[in-house]
Coordinates of C-alpha atoms in Angstrom, one line a residue:
M1 CA -92.1 122.1 -61.4
G2 CA -94.5 119.1 -61.4
D3 CA -92.5 117.2 -63.8
N4 CA -89.3 117.1 -61.6
H5 CA -91.2 115.2 -58.7
P6 CA -90.4 111.7 -60.2
V7 CA -86.9 112.6 -61.0
N8 CA -86.3 113.9 -57.5
F9 CA -87.9 110.9 -56.0
I10 CA -85.7 108.5 -58.0
F11 CA -82.6 110.6 -57.1
L12 CA -83.5 110.3 -53.4
L13 CA -84.2 106.6 -53.8
L14 CA -80.8 106.0 -55.3
L15 CA -79.0 108.2 -52.7
L16 CA -80.8 106.1 -49.8
L17 CA -79.7 102.9 -51.5
L18 CA -76.1 104.0 -51.8
I19 CA -75.9 104.9 -48.0
I20 CA -77.4 101.6 -47.2
I21 CA -74.8 99.8 -49.2
S22 CA -72.0 102.0 -47.9
T23 CA -73.2 101.4 -44.3
F24 CA -73.1 97.6 -44.9
F25 CA -69.7 97.4 -46.2
N26 CA -68.3 99.6 -43.7
N27 CA -69.8 97.7 -40.8
G28 CA -69.2 94.3 -42.3
A29 CA -65.6 94.7 -43.7
S30 CA -63.2 95.1 -41.0
T31 CA -59.4 95.0 -41.1
T32 CA -57.3 92.5 -39.2
F33 CA -54.6 94.2 -37.0
W34 CA -51.3 94.1 -38.9
G35 CA -49.6 92.6 -35.9
D36 CA -51.9 89.7 -35.7
T37 CA -51.8 89.0 -39.5
L38 CA -47.9 89.0 -39.0
V39 CA -48.2 86.3 -36.2
L40 CA -50.5 84.1 -38.7
K41 CA -47.8 84.4 -41.5
Q42 CA -45.1 83.5 -39.1
L43 CA -46.9 80.4 -38.1
K44 CA -47.8 79.4 -41.6
L45 CA -44.2 79.9 -42.6
G46 CA -42.9 78.0 -39.6
I47 CA -44.8 74.9 -40.7
A48 CA -42.8 72.3 -42.6
P49 CA -44.1 72.3 -46.3
D50 CA -44.4 68.6 -46.5
S51 CA -47.0 68.7 -43.4
L52 CA -49.3 71.1 -45.1
S53 CA -51.7 68.5 -46.3
H54 CA -54.3 69.5 -49.1
G55 CA -57.4 70.4 -47.2
S56 CA -55.9 71.4 -43.9
C57 CA -56.8 74.8 -42.2
V58 CA -53.4 76.2 -42.7
S59 CA -52.9 75.3 -46.4
S60 CA -56.0 77.5 -47.3
W61 CA -54.6 80.6 -45.5
D62 CA -54.0 83.1 -48.5
F63 CA -52.6 86.4 -47.4
S64 CA -53.6 88.2 -50.6
Y65 CA -56.9 88.5 -48.6
D66 CA -57.6 89.8 -45.2
P67 CA -57.6 87.1 -42.6
C68 CA -60.5 88.4 -40.6
D69 CA -62.7 89.6 -43.5
T70 CA -64.2 86.3 -44.7
L71 CA -67.6 87.6 -45.8
F72 CA -67.1 87.1 -49.5
S73 CA -64.1 84.9 -49.5
D74 CA -63.6 81.1 -49.2
K75 CA -60.0 81.7 -47.5
F76 CA -59.4 81.5 -43.8
T77 CA -62.4 79.5 -43.1
C78 CA -61.0 77.7 -40.2
G79 CA -58.0 77.7 -37.6
F80 CA -58.8 80.8 -35.8
T81 CA -61.5 83.3 -34.7
C82 CA -61.7 87.3 -34.8
E83 CA -63.5 89.7 -33.0
E84 CA -63.8 93.4 -33.4
D85 CA -62.1 95.4 -30.4
D86 CA -63.5 98.9 -29.7
V87 CA -61.2 99.4 -26.8
V88 CA -57.6 98.5 -27.9
S89 CA -58.1 98.7 -31.6
P90 CA -61.1 101.0 -32.4
G91 CA -62.3 101.7 -36.0
N92 CA -63.5 98.3 -37.3
I93 CA -60.1 96.6 -36.4
S94 CA -60.3 92.9 -35.9
R95 CA -58.2 90.9 -33.5
V96 CA -57.3 87.3 -33.4
T97 CA -59.0 85.9 -30.1
E98 CA -58.8 82.1 -30.6
L99 CA -56.3 80.0 -32.5
A100 CA -57.2 76.2 -32.9
L101 CA -55.4 74.1 -35.5
D102 CA -56.7 71.0 -37.0
Q103 CA -54.9 67.6 -35.8
V104 CA -53.4 66.8 -39.1
G105 CA -49.7 66.4 -38.0
Y106 CA -48.3 69.7 -38.9
S107 CA -44.7 69.8 -38.0
G108 CA -42.0 72.6 -37.3
S109 CA -41.0 74.9 -34.5
L110 CA -43.1 77.3 -32.5
S111 CA -40.0 79.4 -31.5
S112 CA -39.6 81.4 -34.5
I113 CA -43.0 83.0 -34.2
S114 CA -43.2 86.3 -32.1
W115 CA -46.7 85.5 -30.5
N116 CA -47.8 88.9 -30.0
L117 CA -51.3 88.2 -29.8
P118 CA -52.5 90.3 -26.8
L119 CA -56.0 89.6 -27.1
L120 CA -55.8 85.9 -27.7
R121 CA -57.8 83.7 -25.1
S122 CA -57.4 80.3 -26.6
L123 CA -54.5 78.5 -28.2
D124 CA -54.9 74.8 -29.2
L125 CA -52.1 73.1 -31.2
T126 CA -53.2 69.4 -29.8
G127 CA -52.4 66.4 -31.8
N128 CA -49.7 67.5 -34.3
N129 CA -46.0 67.1 -34.5
F130 CA -44.5 70.5 -33.4
S131 CA -41.2 70.0 -32.1
G132 CA -38.4 72.1 -30.3
T133 CA -38.8 74.0 -27.0
I134 CA -42.1 75.8 -25.8
P135 CA -41.5 79.4 -26.8
A136 CA -40.9 81.9 -23.8
S137 CA -42.6 84.4 -25.8
F138 CA -45.9 82.7 -24.9
S139 CA -45.7 85.0 -22.0
N140 CA -47.0 87.7 -24.6
L141 CA -50.4 86.2 -24.5
T142 CA -51.4 88.0 -21.3
R143 CA -55.2 87.2 -21.7
L144 CA -54.8 83.5 -22.5
T145 CA -57.3 81.4 -20.6
R146 CA -56.6 78.0 -22.4
L147 CA -53.2 76.7 -23.6
T148 CA -53.3 73.2 -24.9
L149 CA -50.3 71.7 -26.6
S150 CA -51.1 67.9 -26.0
R151 CA -49.8 65.1 -28.1
N152 CA -47.0 66.8 -29.9
S153 CA -43.3 66.3 -29.9
L154 CA -42.0 69.4 -27.8
S155 CA -38.9 68.9 -25.9
G156 CA -36.8 70.8 -23.4
L157 CA -37.7 72.6 -20.2
I158 CA -41.0 74.2 -19.5
P159 CA -40.4 77.9 -19.5
D160 CA -40.7 79.5 -16.3
S161 CA -42.4 82.5 -18.2
L162 CA -45.7 80.3 -18.4
G163 CA -46.3 81.1 -14.9
Q164 CA -46.7 84.8 -15.8
L165 CA -50.1 83.7 -17.6
A166 CA -52.2 84.7 -14.7
S167 CA -55.5 84.3 -16.6
L168 CA -54.9 80.8 -17.5
E169 CA -57.7 78.5 -16.5
V170 CA -56.6 75.2 -18.6
L171 CA -52.9 74.3 -19.1
A172 CA -52.2 71.0 -21.2
L173 CA -48.6 70.1 -22.1
D174 CA -49.3 66.2 -21.8
N175 CA -47.8 63.5 -24.2
N176 CA -44.7 65.6 -25.2
A177 CA -41.0 65.0 -24.4
L178 CA -40.5 67.8 -21.9
V179 CA -37.8 67.3 -19.3
G180 CA -36.5 69.0 -16.1
P181 CA -38.7 70.2 -13.2
I182 CA -42.2 71.4 -12.9
P183 CA -41.6 75.4 -12.7
G184 CA -42.3 76.7 -9.2
S185 CA -43.7 79.7 -11.1
F186 CA -46.8 77.6 -11.8
S187 CA -47.8 79.0 -8.3
G188 CA -48.6 82.3 -10.0
L189 CA -51.5 80.6 -12.1
V190 CA -54.1 81.4 -9.5
K191 CA -57.0 80.7 -11.9
L192 CA -55.9 77.4 -13.1
N193 CA -58.8 74.8 -13.1
R194 CA -56.9 72.0 -15.0
L195 CA -53.3 71.1 -15.3
E196 CA -52.3 68.2 -17.5
I197 CA -48.6 67.4 -17.7
Q198 CA -48.7 63.6 -18.0
G199 CA -46.5 61.6 -20.6
N200 CA -43.5 63.5 -20.4
K201 CA -40.0 63.0 -18.9
L202 CA -40.4 65.5 -16.0
S203 CA -38.2 65.0 -13.0
G204 CA -37.6 66.6 -9.4
E205 CA -39.8 67.0 -6.7
F206 CA -43.4 68.5 -7.1
P207 CA -43.5 72.2 -6.5
D208 CA -45.8 74.0 -3.9
L209 CA -49.0 74.8 -5.6
S210 CA -51.1 75.2 -2.7
R211 CA -52.1 78.7 -3.9
L212 CA -54.0 77.5 -6.9
S213 CA -57.3 77.6 -5.2
S214 CA -59.2 76.8 -8.3
L215 CA -57.5 73.7 -9.3
S216 CA -59.7 70.8 -9.7
F217 CA -58.0 68.3 -11.9
L218 CA -54.3 67.4 -11.7
D219 CA -52.5 64.8 -13.7
C220 CA -48.6 64.4 -13.7
S221 CA -48.6 60.9 -14.2
Q222 CA -46.1 58.9 -16.5
N223 CA -43.0 61.0 -15.5
S224 CA -40.1 60.7 -13.2
I225 CA -41.2 63.0 -10.4
S226 CA -39.5 62.0 -7.2
G227 CA -39.7 62.8 -3.5
E228 CA -42.7 62.0 -1.3
V229 CA -46.4 62.5 -2.1
P230 CA -46.8 66.4 -1.7
A231 CA -48.8 67.3 1.3
N232 CA -49.4 71.0 0.2
L233 CA -51.6 70.2 -2.8
P234 CA -54.6 72.7 -3.3
A235 CA -57.7 72.0 -1.1
S236 CA -59.8 72.4 -4.4
L237 CA -58.5 69.3 -6.0
V238 CA -61.3 66.8 -7.1
E239 CA -59.1 64.5 -9.1
I240 CA -55.4 63.6 -8.8
S241 CA -53.4 61.3 -10.9
M242 CA -49.6 60.8 -10.1
R243 CA -49.3 57.3 -11.3
S244 CA -46.0 56.0 -12.9
N245 CA -43.7 58.3 -11.2
N246 CA -40.7 57.8 -8.6
L247 CA -42.8 58.7 -5.5
V248 CA -41.1 57.2 -2.3
G249 CA -42.0 57.3 1.4
S250 CA -45.1 56.4 3.1
L251 CA -48.8 57.7 2.9
Q252 CA -49.2 60.1 5.8
E253 CA -52.4 59.8 7.8
G254 CA -53.4 63.3 7.2
I255 CA -52.5 63.6 3.4
L256 CA -56.1 63.6 2.5
G257 CA -57.3 65.9 5.3
N258 CA -56.5 69.1 3.4
L259 CA -58.4 67.7 0.3
P260 CA -62.1 67.9 1.4
F261 CA -63.5 67.6 -2.3
L262 CA -61.2 64.8 -3.7
Q263 CA -62.9 61.9 -5.6
V264 CA -60.3 60.2 -7.4
L265 CA -56.6 59.5 -6.3
D266 CA -54.3 57.4 -8.5
L267 CA -50.6 56.9 -7.0
S268 CA -50.1 53.5 -8.5
Y269 CA -46.9 52.5 -10.3
N270 CA -44.6 54.2 -7.5
Q271 CA -42.2 53.1 -4.9
L272 CA -44.7 54.0 -1.8
G273 CA -44.5 51.8 1.3
G274 CA -45.8 51.4 4.6
S275 CA -49.5 51.0 5.4
V276 CA -52.6 52.4 3.8
P277 CA -54.0 54.9 6.4
A278 CA -57.5 54.3 7.8
S279 CA -58.4 57.9 6.7
F280 CA -58.4 56.8 3.2
F281 CA -61.5 54.7 4.0
T282 CA -63.2 57.4 5.8
H283 CA -62.9 60.4 3.5
P284 CA -66.2 62.3 2.9
S285 CA -65.9 62.4 -0.8
L286 CA -63.3 59.9 -2.0
Q287 CA -64.7 57.4 -4.6
Q288 CA -61.8 55.8 -6.3
I289 CA -58.4 54.8 -5.0
S290 CA -55.6 53.1 -7.1
L291 CA -52.4 52.3 -5.0
S292 CA -51.4 49.3 -7.2
N293 CA -47.9 48.3 -8.0
N294 CA -46.3 49.9 -4.9
N295 CA -44.5 48.5 -1.9
L296 CA -47.4 48.8 0.6
T297 CA -47.5 46.2 3.5
S298 CA -50.4 46.6 5.5
I299 CA -53.9 48.2 5.7
E300 CA -55.1 50.1 8.6
V301 CA -58.7 49.3 10.0
P302 CA -60.9 52.6 10.1
S303 CA -63.0 53.3 13.1
G304 CA -66.7 52.4 12.1
L305 CA -65.4 49.6 9.7
G306 CA -65.9 51.9 6.7
T307 CA -69.6 51.8 6.9
E308 CA -69.7 55.4 6.1
S309 CA -67.2 55.4 3.2
M310 CA -68.0 56.7 -0.3
L311 CA -65.5 54.5 -2.0
I312 CA -66.8 52.8 -5.2
A313 CA -63.4 51.4 -6.2
V314 CA -60.2 50.6 -4.5
D315 CA -57.1 48.9 -6.2
L316 CA -54.4 47.6 -4.0
S317 CA -53.1 45.0 -6.3
N318 CA -49.3 44.3 -6.9
N319 CA -48.1 45.4 -3.5
G320 CA -46.6 43.4 -0.5
L321 CA -49.7 43.5 1.7
H322 CA -49.7 40.8 4.1
G323 CA -52.0 39.5 7.0
L324 CA -55.7 38.7 6.6
L325 CA -58.0 39.9 4.0
P326 CA -59.7 43.2 5.3
G327 CA -62.9 42.1 6.3
F328 CA -64.4 45.6 6.8
M329 CA -64.1 46.0 3.0
G330 CA -67.3 43.8 2.9
L331 CA -69.3 46.3 4.7
M332 CA -68.4 49.3 2.7
P333 CA -71.7 50.2 1.1
K334 CA -70.8 51.6 -2.2
L335 CA -67.8 49.6 -2.9
S336 CA -68.3 47.6 -5.9
A337 CA -64.7 47.0 -7.3
L338 CA -62.1 45.6 -5.1
A339 CA -58.7 44.5 -6.4
L340 CA -56.2 42.8 -3.9
E341 CA -54.6 40.4 -6.1
N342 CA -50.8 39.6 -6.2
N343 CA -50.1 40.4 -2.6
T344 CA -49.2 38.0 0.3
L345 CA -52.4 37.8 1.9
V346 CA -53.4 34.8 3.9
G347 CA -56.6 33.3 5.7
M348 CA -60.0 32.4 4.5
I349 CA -62.2 34.3 2.3
P350 CA -64.5 36.4 4.4
T351 CA -68.1 35.3 4.2
L352 CA -68.9 39.2 4.2
Y353 CA -67.3 39.4 0.8
A354 CA -69.4 36.4 -0.5
F355 CA -72.7 37.7 0.7
K356 CA -71.9 41.2 -0.7
A357 CA -71.2 39.6 -4.2
V358 CA -74.3 37.5 -4.2
W359 CA -76.9 38.7 -1.8
P360 CA -76.3 42.3 -0.8
E361 CA -78.7 43.9 1.7
P362 CA -80.8 46.7 0.3
G363 CA -79.0 49.8 -0.3
I364 CA -75.6 48.0 -0.3
A365 CA -73.7 47.9 -3.7
P366 CA -72.7 44.3 -4.8
F367 CA -69.3 43.5 -5.8
E368 CA -69.1 43.7 -9.6
R369 CA -65.3 43.1 -9.6
L370 CA -63.5 41.1 -6.9
L371 CA -59.9 40.1 -7.7
L372 CA -58.3 38.1 -5.1
G373 CA -55.9 35.9 -7.0
G374 CA -52.2 35.6 -6.5
N375 CA -52.2 35.5 -2.7
F376 CA -52.0 32.7 0.0
L377 CA -55.8 32.3 0.8
F378 CA -56.8 28.9 2.0
G379 CA -59.6 26.8 3.1
P380 CA -63.0 26.4 1.2
I381 CA -64.8 28.6 -1.2
P382 CA -67.8 30.2 0.6
D383 CA -71.0 28.6 -0.6
P384 CA -72.7 31.7 -1.9
L385 CA -70.0 32.3 -4.6
M386 CA -71.0 28.8 -5.9
K387 CA -74.3 30.3 -6.9
L388 CA -73.0 33.2 -9.1
D389 CA -73.8 33.6 -12.7
P390 CA -70.5 33.9 -14.7
D391 CA -72.0 36.8 -16.6
S392 CA -73.1 38.7 -13.4
T393 CA -69.7 39.7 -12.0
R394 CA -66.0 39.4 -12.4
I395 CA -64.2 37.4 -9.5
S396 CA -60.8 35.9 -9.6
L397 CA -59.5 33.5 -6.9
V398 CA -56.8 31.9 -9.0
D399 CA -53.1 31.3 -7.8
N400 CA -54.1 30.8 -4.1
C401 CA -54.0 27.9 -1.8
L402 CA -57.8 27.2 -1.7
L403 CA -58.8 23.6 -0.7
V404 CA -60.7 23.0 -4.0
C405 CA -60.9 25.6 -7.0
P406 CA -61.5 23.5 -10.2
N407 CA -61.4 25.0 -13.6
T408 CA -65.0 24.2 -14.0
L409 CA -65.7 27.3 -11.8
F410 CA -65.2 30.6 -13.7
F411 CA -63.5 32.4 -10.8
C412 CA -60.8 29.5 -10.8
Q413 CA -59.9 29.9 -14.6
G414 CA -56.8 31.2 -15.7
R415 CA -54.1 30.0 -13.4
D416 CA -53.8 27.0 -11.1
Q417 CA -53.6 27.2 -7.5
K418 CA -50.3 27.2 -5.8
S419 CA -48.5 24.1 -4.9
L420 CA -49.1 22.4 -1.5
E421 CA -45.2 22.8 -0.8
E422 CA -45.3 26.5 -1.6
C423 CA -48.6 27.0 0.4
R424 CA -47.2 25.1 3.3
S425 CA -43.8 26.9 3.2
Y426 CA -45.1 30.5 3.2
I427 CA -48.1 29.9 5.8
G428 CA -46.0 28.1 8.1
L429 CA -43.4 30.9 7.9
V430 CA -46.1 33.5 8.7
A431 CA -47.5 31.3 11.4
T432 CA -44.0 31.2 13.1
P433 CA -43.6 33.9 15.8

């Protein structure tokens, strides 16, 4: 009996080893859910073969292997992420949870794909050349938190069904060829934090998105959106860009009152008229305003002369502003960039501007950019400006009616002063009651 002990020991050792190997393979080798594999196959088939460049993610997808089982395979090494799901698909079944293609110019249509990926959280097809419409079947992606289709060639309407993706936090459809209105169904995207739809051909008035209480970033610039600046934007917004659209009307005094956290506002290249409200210079958090290339005519002076303003940069260039230069802007403590060029402003350059540029008081930001060219400013150049180092700041006083502004001064270079006849004609016209 004693001779059998070594044999029994070896047998038990082999049995234990087999159990360990079996456990390892059972835990390590999961199977992709068949429906998820089908979507991946559809995606590869939908991509034009001539855009499947060698070395790209999708070119390596070989469906003779299991997509999620890459333990001993050099296939399916990029393009998507899998996770085991013990609730929806128990039993070592893996599901595709993220799909992010490389930016190599894949072309083709997305509409032939079923998009039945109920556990997908992120879909990123940025920087390719997909064309056709955005599939309505994206509504199947009920757990999606991030959808980015930026910089493709997608066209047609934005489907209303995207408004059903209630878990979305980021929606980026920018730089495509999308047309039509912004869907009102977007009001259902209550978790949305970032909305990027710039660089399309969208039209119509901006919808009511006031319910989106988490939205902090909105960019709908470079479209053909019409109507007035919406007064019902979400109070949570930190940055708004609506530049290069067809917005009309005036800037209402209370337009910023419902946006207590706003830091950046860009409404440039529209058709806005009237005055710039005083409230724009007293907002508690606003740091940057760009209202250039509109039809604005005047600037309201704020109470307190803007001494409590948080503004760092103001661009009001290329409008129809008239009257004197707004002297209070020389008192704004954080303002370091001011552009008022190409308007019809008159009068002398305020001494406050010169001191802010050259000798600001302690705690006051100096002018690092002061663009006043293309107006009807007259009189002498303030003495402090003559002491400026050309490398210290960017100042432009060209194309005005200044008494002396020779090209030897860096801020007079680039364009000559207006002719005496033009200056007399305009200033005389303004002075006439």
